[in-house]
């Protein structure tokens, strides 16, 4: 295997198996990919916190002999950024897929109602349009059936960023249901403060909906392996 390991953190309601297709394709390209089972999203721990999830990714980063490329999808874009904040000298690059990191002091992912201490998958209505356009009905049913409710301690956690060296870590934003041009507009409007401060930001397009690891695993793996 060549190059830095690629550490993969999936977004809300997904466990590490979401990356199965990507991992096999990355390894065909002689790169090592490590999908992380996030506490509360695949291990049955409904009391997990955001700190627990950060610790799980950090454990993989710290165990590597060299630096890692840390990939976060959707809400876990913020998780990947927290890892870069905690280990700016151990993270070679941060890759965000279809998501943006919250600024310090904001909530991590409090997007949908909390029910009995967890945030269940809200169904497809909030994602109609570009987000889910490439998921057919069987794929949607399979996603909803496997969706893991996210612990409140993850969704409602307050983001704490402490080390401004994170802005020195190169960042790649892979744009699925939106375009690089839209991101540039949002940056110009001041809507993405953490991205705006990144000193090395690359925008990469992918023709997919919000879940390219499920609908475009070969193409996504090619982008990641080329980093």
PDB file of C-alpha atoms in Angstrom:
ATOM      1  CA  UNK A   1       0.000   0.000   0.000  1.00  0.00           C
ATOM      2  CA  UNK A   2       1.245   3.476  -0.845  1.00  0.00           C
ATOM      3  CA  UNK A   3       0.671   6.933   0.623  1.00  0.00           C
ATOM      4  CA  UNK A   4      -1.140   7.985   3.771  1.00  0.00           C
ATOM      5  CA  UNK A   5      -4.017   5.907   5.089  1.00  0.00           C
ATOM      6  CA  UNK A   6      -7.467   7.258   4.235  1.00  0.00           C
ATOM      7  CA  UNK A   7      -9.687   7.380   7.331  1.00  0.00           C
ATOM      8  CA  UNK A   8     -13.428   7.378   6.575  1.00  0.00           C
ATOM      9  CA  UNK A   9     -16.184   8.750   8.831  1.00  0.00           C
ATOM     10  CA  UNK A  10     -19.782   8.463   7.629  1.00  0.00           C
ATOM     11  CA  UNK A  11     -22.540  11.008   8.209  1.00  0.00           C
ATOM     12  CA  UNK A  12     -25.730  10.773  10.222  1.00  0.00           C
ATOM     13  CA  UNK A  13     -27.606   7.449  10.456  1.00  0.00           C
ATOM     14  CA  UNK A  14     -24.801   5.497   8.743  1.00  0.00           C
ATOM     15  CA  UNK A  15     -22.358   2.946  10.098  1.00  0.00           C
ATOM     16  CA  UNK A  16     -18.966   1.986   8.679  1.00  0.00           C
ATOM     17  CA  UNK A  17     -20.546  -0.387   6.153  1.00  0.00           C
ATOM     18  CA  UNK A  18     -21.600   2.656   4.103  1.00  0.00           C
ATOM     19  CA  UNK A  19     -18.010   2.759   2.846  1.00  0.00           C
ATOM     20  CA  UNK A  20     -17.763  -0.892   1.721  1.00  0.00           C
ATOM     21  CA  UNK A  21     -17.811  -0.145  -2.005  1.00  0.00           C
ATOM     22  CA  UNK A  22     -15.391   2.748  -1.634  1.00  0.00           C
ATOM     23  CA  UNK A  23     -12.910   0.754   0.458  1.00  0.00           C
ATOM     24  CA  UNK A  24     -12.633  -2.067  -2.062  1.00  0.00           C
ATOM     25  CA  UNK A  25     -12.127   0.387  -4.921  1.00  0.00           C
ATOM     26  CA  UNK A  26      -9.549   2.425  -3.020  1.00  0.00           C
ATOM     27  CA  UNK A  27      -7.581  -0.729  -2.233  1.00  0.00           C
ATOM     28  CA  UNK A  28      -7.597  -1.689  -5.926  1.00  0.00           C
ATOM     29  CA  UNK A  29      -5.623   1.530  -6.384  1.00  0.00           C
ATOM     30  CA  UNK A  30      -2.999   0.395  -3.842  1.00  0.00           C
ATOM     31  CA  UNK A  31      -4.182   2.745  -1.101  1.00  0.00           C
ATOM     32  CA  UNK A  32      -5.307   1.837   2.415  1.00  0.00           C
ATOM     33  CA  UNK A  33      -8.769   2.926   3.528  1.00  0.00           C
ATOM     34  CA  UNK A  34      -9.987   2.576   7.123  1.00  0.00           C
ATOM     35  CA  UNK A  35     -13.733   3.036   7.764  1.00  0.00           C
ATOM     36  CA  UNK A  36     -14.410   3.980  11.383  1.00  0.00           C
ATOM     37  CA  UNK A  37     -17.355   2.633  13.370  1.00  0.00           C
ATOM     38  CA  UNK A  38     -18.477   5.769  15.167  1.00  0.00           C
ATOM     39  CA  UNK A  39     -19.774   5.324  18.721  1.00  0.00           C
ATOM     40  CA  UNK A  40     -23.561   5.526  18.617  1.00  0.00           C
ATOM     41  CA  UNK A  41     -23.640   4.675  14.902  1.00  0.00           C
ATOM     42  CA  UNK A  42     -23.077   0.962  14.656  1.00  0.00           C
ATOM     43  CA  UNK A  43     -22.073  -0.165  18.131  1.00  0.00           C
ATOM     44  CA  UNK A  44     -25.453   0.142  19.862  1.00  0.00           C
ATOM     45  CA  UNK A  45     -24.289   2.859  22.266  1.00  0.00           C
ATOM     46  CA  UNK A  46     -27.210   5.292  22.398  1.00  0.00           C
ATOM     47  CA  UNK A  47     -25.467   7.351  25.094  1.00  0.00           C
ATOM     48  CA  UNK A  48     -22.451   8.111  22.874  1.00  0.00           C
ATOM     49  CA  UNK A  49     -21.261  11.698  22.595  1.00  0.00           C
ATOM     50  CA  UNK A  50     -19.502  13.726  19.949  1.00  0.00           C
ATOM     51  CA  UNK A  51     -16.342  13.506  22.050  1.00  0.00           C
ATOM     52  CA  UNK A  52     -16.600   9.713  21.817  1.00  0.00           C
ATOM     53  CA  UNK A  53     -16.815   9.906  18.039  1.00  0.00           C
ATOM     54  CA  UNK A  54     -13.825  12.251  17.833  1.00  0.00           C
ATOM     55  CA  UNK A  55     -11.863   9.874  20.073  1.00  0.00           C
ATOM     56  CA  UNK A  56     -12.692   6.915  17.811  1.00  0.00           C
ATOM     57  CA  UNK A  57     -11.295   8.672  14.748  1.00  0.00           C
ATOM     58  CA  UNK A  58      -8.285   9.982  16.668  1.00  0.00           C
ATOM     59  CA  UNK A  59      -7.453   6.432  17.757  1.00  0.00           C
ATOM     60  CA  UNK A  60      -7.120   5.408  14.105  1.00  0.00           C
ATOM     61  CA  UNK A  61      -5.077   8.500  13.255  1.00  0.00           C
ATOM     62  CA  UNK A  62      -2.779   8.039  16.250  1.00  0.00           C
ATOM     63  CA  UNK A  63      -2.189   4.356  15.483  1.00  0.00           C
ATOM     64  CA  UNK A  64      -0.819   5.065  11.994  1.00  0.00           C
ATOM     65  CA  UNK A  65       2.954   5.261  11.536  1.00  0.00           C
ATOM     66  CA  UNK A  66       2.603   8.413   9.455  1.00  0.00           C
ATOM     67  CA  UNK A  67       0.022  11.055   8.681  1.00  0.00           C
ATOM     68  CA  UNK A  68      -3.568  10.318   7.650  1.00  0.00           C
ATOM     69  CA  UNK A  69      -6.074  11.744   5.201  1.00  0.00           C
ATOM     70  CA  UNK A  70      -9.287  12.176   7.190  1.00  0.00           C
ATOM     71  CA  UNK A  71     -12.551  12.034   5.243  1.00  0.00           C
ATOM     72  CA  UNK A  72     -15.888  13.129   6.666  1.00  0.00           C
ATOM     73  CA  UNK A  73     -19.244  12.816   4.908  1.00  0.00           C
ATOM     74  CA  UNK A  74     -22.119  15.252   5.467  1.00  0.00           C
ATOM     75  CA  UNK A  75     -22.366  16.094   9.191  1.00  0.00           C
ATOM     76  CA  UNK A  76     -19.143  14.157   9.761  1.00  0.00           C
ATOM     77  CA  UNK A  77     -17.376  16.861   7.750  1.00  0.00           C
ATOM     78  CA  UNK A  78     -17.471  18.646  11.093  1.00  0.00           C
ATOM     79  CA  UNK A  79     -16.085  15.540  12.773  1.00  0.00           C
ATOM     80  CA  UNK A  80     -13.167  15.418  10.343  1.00  0.00           C
ATOM     81  CA  UNK A  81     -12.475  19.088  11.065  1.00  0.00           C
ATOM     82  CA  UNK A  82     -12.485  18.443  14.814  1.00  0.00           C
ATOM     83  CA  UNK A  83      -9.899  15.720  14.246  1.00  0.00           C
ATOM     84  CA  UNK A  84      -7.738  18.164  12.280  1.00  0.00           C
ATOM     85  CA  UNK A  85      -8.127  20.647  15.132  1.00  0.00           C
ATOM     86  CA  UNK A  86      -6.984  18.017  17.634  1.00  0.00           C
ATOM     87  CA  UNK A  87      -4.112  16.657  15.512  1.00  0.00           C
ATOM     88  CA  UNK A  88      -3.023  19.301  12.969  1.00  0.00           C
ATOM     89  CA  UNK A  89       0.421  17.709  12.818  1.00  0.00           C
ATOM     90  CA  UNK A  90      -0.958  14.198  12.162  1.00  0.00           C
ATOM     91  CA  UNK A  91      -3.566  15.009   9.505  1.00  0.00           C
ATOM     92  CA  UNK A  92      -2.130  15.381   6.006  1.00  0.00           C
ATOM     93  CA  UNK A  93      -5.405  16.503   4.489  1.00  0.00           C
ATOM     94  CA  UNK A  94      -9.071  16.862   5.428  1.00  0.00           C
ATOM     95  CA  UNK A  95     -11.666  15.814   2.862  1.00  0.00           C
ATOM     96  CA  UNK A  96     -15.262  16.951   3.269  1.00  0.00           C
ATOM     97  CA  UNK A  97     -17.986  15.248   1.220  1.00  0.00           C
ATOM     98  CA  UNK A  98     -21.217  17.191   0.920  1.00  0.00           C
ATOM     99  CA  UNK A  99     -20.851  18.975   4.247  1.00  0.00           C
ATOM    100  CA  UNK A 100     -19.271  21.837   6.122  1.00  0.00           C
ATOM    101  CA  UNK A 101     -17.770  22.176   9.594  1.00  0.00           C
ATOM    102  CA  UNK A 102     -19.681  24.154  12.173  1.00  0.00           C
ATOM    103  CA  UNK A 103     -17.880  27.111  13.682  1.00  0.00           C
ATOM    104  CA  UNK A 104     -16.859  26.848  17.306  1.00  0.00           C
ATOM    105  CA  UNK A 105     -19.761  27.345  19.694  1.00  0.00           C
ATOM    106  CA  UNK A 106     -22.375  25.980  17.302  1.00  0.00           C
ATOM    107  CA  UNK A 107     -24.227  22.689  17.591  1.00  0.00           C
ATOM    108  CA  UNK A 108     -22.782  19.742  15.703  1.00  0.00           C
ATOM    109  CA  UNK A 109     -25.837  18.352  13.887  1.00  0.00           C
ATOM    110  CA  UNK A 110     -29.108  19.273  15.600  1.00  0.00           C
ATOM    111  CA  UNK A 111     -31.081  19.182  12.351  1.00  0.00           C
ATOM    112  CA  UNK A 112     -34.140  17.039  13.107  1.00  0.00           C
ATOM    113  CA  UNK A 113     -36.365  16.236  16.117  1.00  0.00           C
ATOM    114  CA  UNK A 114     -34.936  14.279  19.037  1.00  0.00           C
ATOM    115  CA  UNK A 115     -37.145  11.361  20.111  1.00  0.00           C
ATOM    116  CA  UNK A 116     -36.375   9.453  23.317  1.00  0.00           C
ATOM    117  CA  UNK A 117     -32.786  10.629  23.380  1.00  0.00           C
ATOM    118  CA  UNK A 118     -31.935   9.992  19.728  1.00  0.00           C
ATOM    119  CA  UNK A 119     -32.408  11.667  16.345  1.00  0.00           C
ATOM    120  CA  UNK A 120     -34.079   9.137  14.026  1.00  0.00           C
ATOM    121  CA  UNK A 121     -33.862   9.258  10.243  1.00  0.00           C
ATOM    122  CA  UNK A 122     -36.676  11.677   9.311  1.00  0.00           C
ATOM    123  CA  UNK A 123     -37.731   9.982   6.083  1.00  0.00           C
ATOM    124  CA  UNK A 124     -37.067  11.201   2.570  1.00  0.00           C
ATOM    125  CA  UNK A 125     -39.176  14.348   2.443  1.00  0.00           C
ATOM    126  CA  UNK A 126     -36.369  16.652   3.697  1.00  0.00           C
ATOM    127  CA  UNK A 127     -34.062  15.262   1.016  1.00  0.00           C
ATOM    128  CA  UNK A 128     -36.303  15.456  -2.039  1.00  0.00           C
ATOM    129  CA  UNK A 129     -34.569  17.009  -5.008  1.00  0.00           C
ATOM    130  CA  UNK A 130     -30.843  16.934  -5.715  1.00  0.00           C
ATOM    131  CA  UNK A 131     -29.929  15.178  -2.438  1.00  0.00           C
ATOM    132  CA  UNK A 132     -31.679  11.907  -3.225  1.00  0.00           C
ATOM    133  CA  UNK A 133     -32.224  12.157  -6.996  1.00  0.00           C
ATOM    134  CA  UNK A 134     -29.895   9.227  -7.717  1.00  0.00           C
ATOM    135  CA  UNK A 135     -31.392   6.882  -5.133  1.00  0.00           C
ATOM    136  CA  UNK A 136     -34.154   4.683  -6.560  1.00  0.00           C
ATOM    137  CA  UNK A 137     -37.005   3.344  -4.438  1.00  0.00           C
ATOM    138  CA  UNK A 138     -35.317   0.051  -3.448  1.00  0.00           C
ATOM    139  CA  UNK A 139     -32.196   1.991  -2.421  1.00  0.00           C
ATOM    140  CA  UNK A 140     -34.278   4.409  -0.370  1.00  0.00           C
ATOM    141  CA  UNK A 141     -36.091   1.589   1.387  1.00  0.00           C
ATOM    142  CA  UNK A 142     -32.806  -0.157   2.164  1.00  0.00           C
ATOM    143  CA  UNK A 143     -31.282   3.067   3.508  1.00  0.00           C
ATOM    144  CA  UNK A 144     -34.275   3.821   5.743  1.00  0.00           C
ATOM    145  CA  UNK A 145     -34.409   0.239   7.047  1.00  0.00           C
ATOM    146  CA  UNK A 146     -30.719   0.292   8.009  1.00  0.00           C
ATOM    147  CA  UNK A 147     -30.641   3.866   9.329  1.00  0.00           C
ATOM    148  CA  UNK A 148     -29.279   4.166  12.878  1.00  0.00           C
ATOM    149  CA  UNK A 149     -30.804   6.847  15.098  1.00  0.00           C
ATOM    150  CA  UNK A 150     -28.056   9.265  16.160  1.00  0.00           C
ATOM    151  CA  UNK A 151     -27.602   9.825  19.909  1.00  0.00           C
ATOM    152  CA  UNK A 152     -28.671  13.207  21.232  1.00  0.00           C
ATOM    153  CA  UNK A 153     -25.195  13.572  22.767  1.00  0.00           C
ATOM    154  CA  UNK A 154     -23.787  13.605  19.257  1.00  0.00           C
ATOM    155  CA  UNK A 155     -26.396  15.671  17.437  1.00  0.00           C
ATOM    156  CA  UNK A 156     -26.725  18.427  20.043  1.00  0.00           C
ATOM    157  CA  UNK A 157     -23.089  18.610  21.148  1.00  0.00           C
ATOM    158  CA  UNK A 158     -21.492  22.044  21.115  1.00  0.00           C
ATOM    159  CA  UNK A 159     -18.481  22.201  18.782  1.00  0.00           C
ATOM    160  CA  UNK A 160     -15.241  23.248  20.499  1.00  0.00           C
ATOM    161  CA  UNK A 161     -12.345  24.223  18.230  1.00  0.00           C
ATOM    162  CA  UNK A 162      -9.101  25.163  19.943  1.00  0.00           C
ATOM    163  CA  UNK A 163      -6.074  25.078  17.605  1.00  0.00           C
ATOM    164  CA  UNK A 164      -5.855  27.535  14.722  1.00  0.00           C
ATOM    165  CA  UNK A 165      -3.200  25.355  13.111  1.00  0.00           C
ATOM    166  CA  UNK A 166      -6.172  23.493  11.652  1.00  0.00           C
ATOM    167  CA  UNK A 167      -6.354  26.227   8.999  1.00  0.00           C
ATOM    168  CA  UNK A 168      -2.914  25.122   7.747  1.00  0.00           C
ATOM    169  CA  UNK A 169      -4.179  21.585   7.037  1.00  0.00           C
ATOM    170  CA  UNK A 170      -5.028  21.271   3.316  1.00  0.00           C
ATOM    171  CA  UNK A 171      -8.758  20.858   2.761  1.00  0.00           C
ATOM    172  CA  UNK A 172     -10.621  19.281  -0.137  1.00  0.00           C
ATOM    173  CA  UNK A 173     -14.379  19.779  -0.445  1.00  0.00           C
ATOM    174  CA  UNK A 174     -16.045  17.213  -2.708  1.00  0.00           C
ATOM    175  CA  UNK A 175     -19.262  18.738  -4.052  1.00  0.00           C
ATOM    176  CA  UNK A 176     -22.053  16.209  -4.729  1.00  0.00           C
ATOM    177  CA  UNK A 177     -25.545  17.770  -4.798  1.00  0.00           C
ATOM    178  CA  UNK A 178     -24.114  21.290  -5.055  1.00  0.00           C
ATOM    179  CA  UNK A 179     -21.423  22.708  -7.319  1.00  0.00           C
ATOM    180  CA  UNK A 180     -18.038  24.316  -6.693  1.00  0.00           C
ATOM    181  CA  UNK A 181     -19.501  27.516  -8.114  1.00  0.00           C
ATOM    182  CA  UNK A 182     -22.222  27.504  -5.452  1.00  0.00           C
ATOM    183  CA  UNK A 183     -19.603  27.006  -2.744  1.00  0.00           C
ATOM    184  CA  UNK A 184     -17.663  30.006  -4.020  1.00  0.00           C
ATOM    185  CA  UNK A 185     -20.861  32.063  -3.831  1.00  0.00           C
ATOM    186  CA  UNK A 186     -21.532  30.903  -0.262  1.00  0.00           C
ATOM    187  CA  UNK A 187     -17.967  31.763   0.713  1.00  0.00           C
ATOM    188  CA  UNK A 188     -18.304  35.217  -0.809  1.00  0.00           C
ATOM    189  CA  UNK A 189     -21.515  35.734   1.173  1.00  0.00           C
ATOM    190  CA  UNK A 190     -19.769  34.815   4.426  1.00  0.00           C
ATOM    191  CA  UNK A 191     -21.856  31.689   5.030  1.00  0.00           C
ATOM    192  CA  UNK A 192     -18.945  29.254   5.563  1.00  0.00           C
ATOM    193  CA  UNK A 193     -16.576  30.881   8.075  1.00  0.00           C
ATOM    194  CA  UNK A 194     -14.404  27.828   8.783  1.00  0.00           C
ATOM    195  CA  UNK A 195     -13.899  27.110   5.091  1.00  0.00           C
ATOM    196  CA  UNK A 196     -13.121  30.760   4.420  1.00  0.00           C
ATOM    197  CA  UNK A 197     -10.188  30.622   6.850  1.00  0.00           C
ATOM    198  CA  UNK A 198      -8.665  27.450   5.359  1.00  0.00           C
ATOM    199  CA  UNK A 199      -5.367  28.388   3.738  1.00  0.00           C
ATOM    200  CA  UNK A 200      -5.416  25.550   1.210  1.00  0.00           C
ATOM    201  CA  UNK A 201      -8.915  24.771  -0.094  1.00  0.00           C
ATOM    202  CA  UNK A 202      -9.618  22.700  -3.201  1.00  0.00           C
ATOM    203  CA  UNK A 203     -13.135  22.249  -4.587  1.00  0.00           C
ATOM    204  CA  UNK A 204     -13.837  19.019  -6.497  1.00  0.00           C
ATOM    205  CA  UNK A 205     -17.073  18.193  -8.292  1.00  0.00           C
ATOM    206  CA  UNK A 206     -18.767  14.786  -8.383  1.00  0.00           C
ATOM    207  CA  UNK A 207     -21.966  14.081 -10.292  1.00  0.00           C
ATOM    208  CA  UNK A 208     -24.091  12.536  -7.571  1.00  0.00           C
ATOM    209  CA  UNK A 209     -26.639  13.161  -4.872  1.00  0.00           C
ATOM    210  CA  UNK A 210     -25.783  13.521  -1.196  1.00  0.00           C
ATOM    211  CA  UNK A 211     -24.564   9.926  -0.714  1.00  0.00           C
ATOM    212  CA  UNK A 212     -21.892   9.281  -3.389  1.00  0.00           C
ATOM    213  CA  UNK A 213     -20.353   6.447  -1.354  1.00  0.00           C
ATOM    214  CA  UNK A 214     -23.582   4.540  -2.067  1.00  0.00           C
ATOM    215  CA  UNK A 215     -24.372   5.706  -5.597  1.00  0.00           C
ATOM    216  CA  UNK A 216     -20.929   6.529  -7.092  1.00  0.00           C
ATOM    217  CA  UNK A 217     -18.428   4.438  -5.067  1.00  0.00           C
ATOM    218  CA  UNK A 218     -16.015   3.876  -7.964  1.00  0.00           C
ATOM    219  CA  UNK A 219     -15.848   7.550  -8.894  1.00  0.00           C
ATOM    220  CA  UNK A 220     -15.551   8.650  -5.258  1.00  0.00           C
ATOM    221  CA  UNK A 221     -12.815   6.095  -4.588  1.00  0.00           C
ATOM    222  CA  UNK A 222     -10.919   7.379  -7.603  1.00  0.00           C
ATOM    223  CA  UNK A 223     -11.034  10.927  -6.217  1.00  0.00           C
ATOM    224  CA  UNK A 224      -9.892   9.816  -2.766  1.00  0.00           C
ATOM    225  CA  UNK A 225      -7.115   7.548  -4.021  1.00  0.00           C
ATOM    226  CA  UNK A 226      -5.747  10.350  -6.183  1.00  0.00           C
ATOM    227  CA  UNK A 227      -5.226  12.643  -3.174  1.00  0.00           C
TER     228      UNK A 227
END
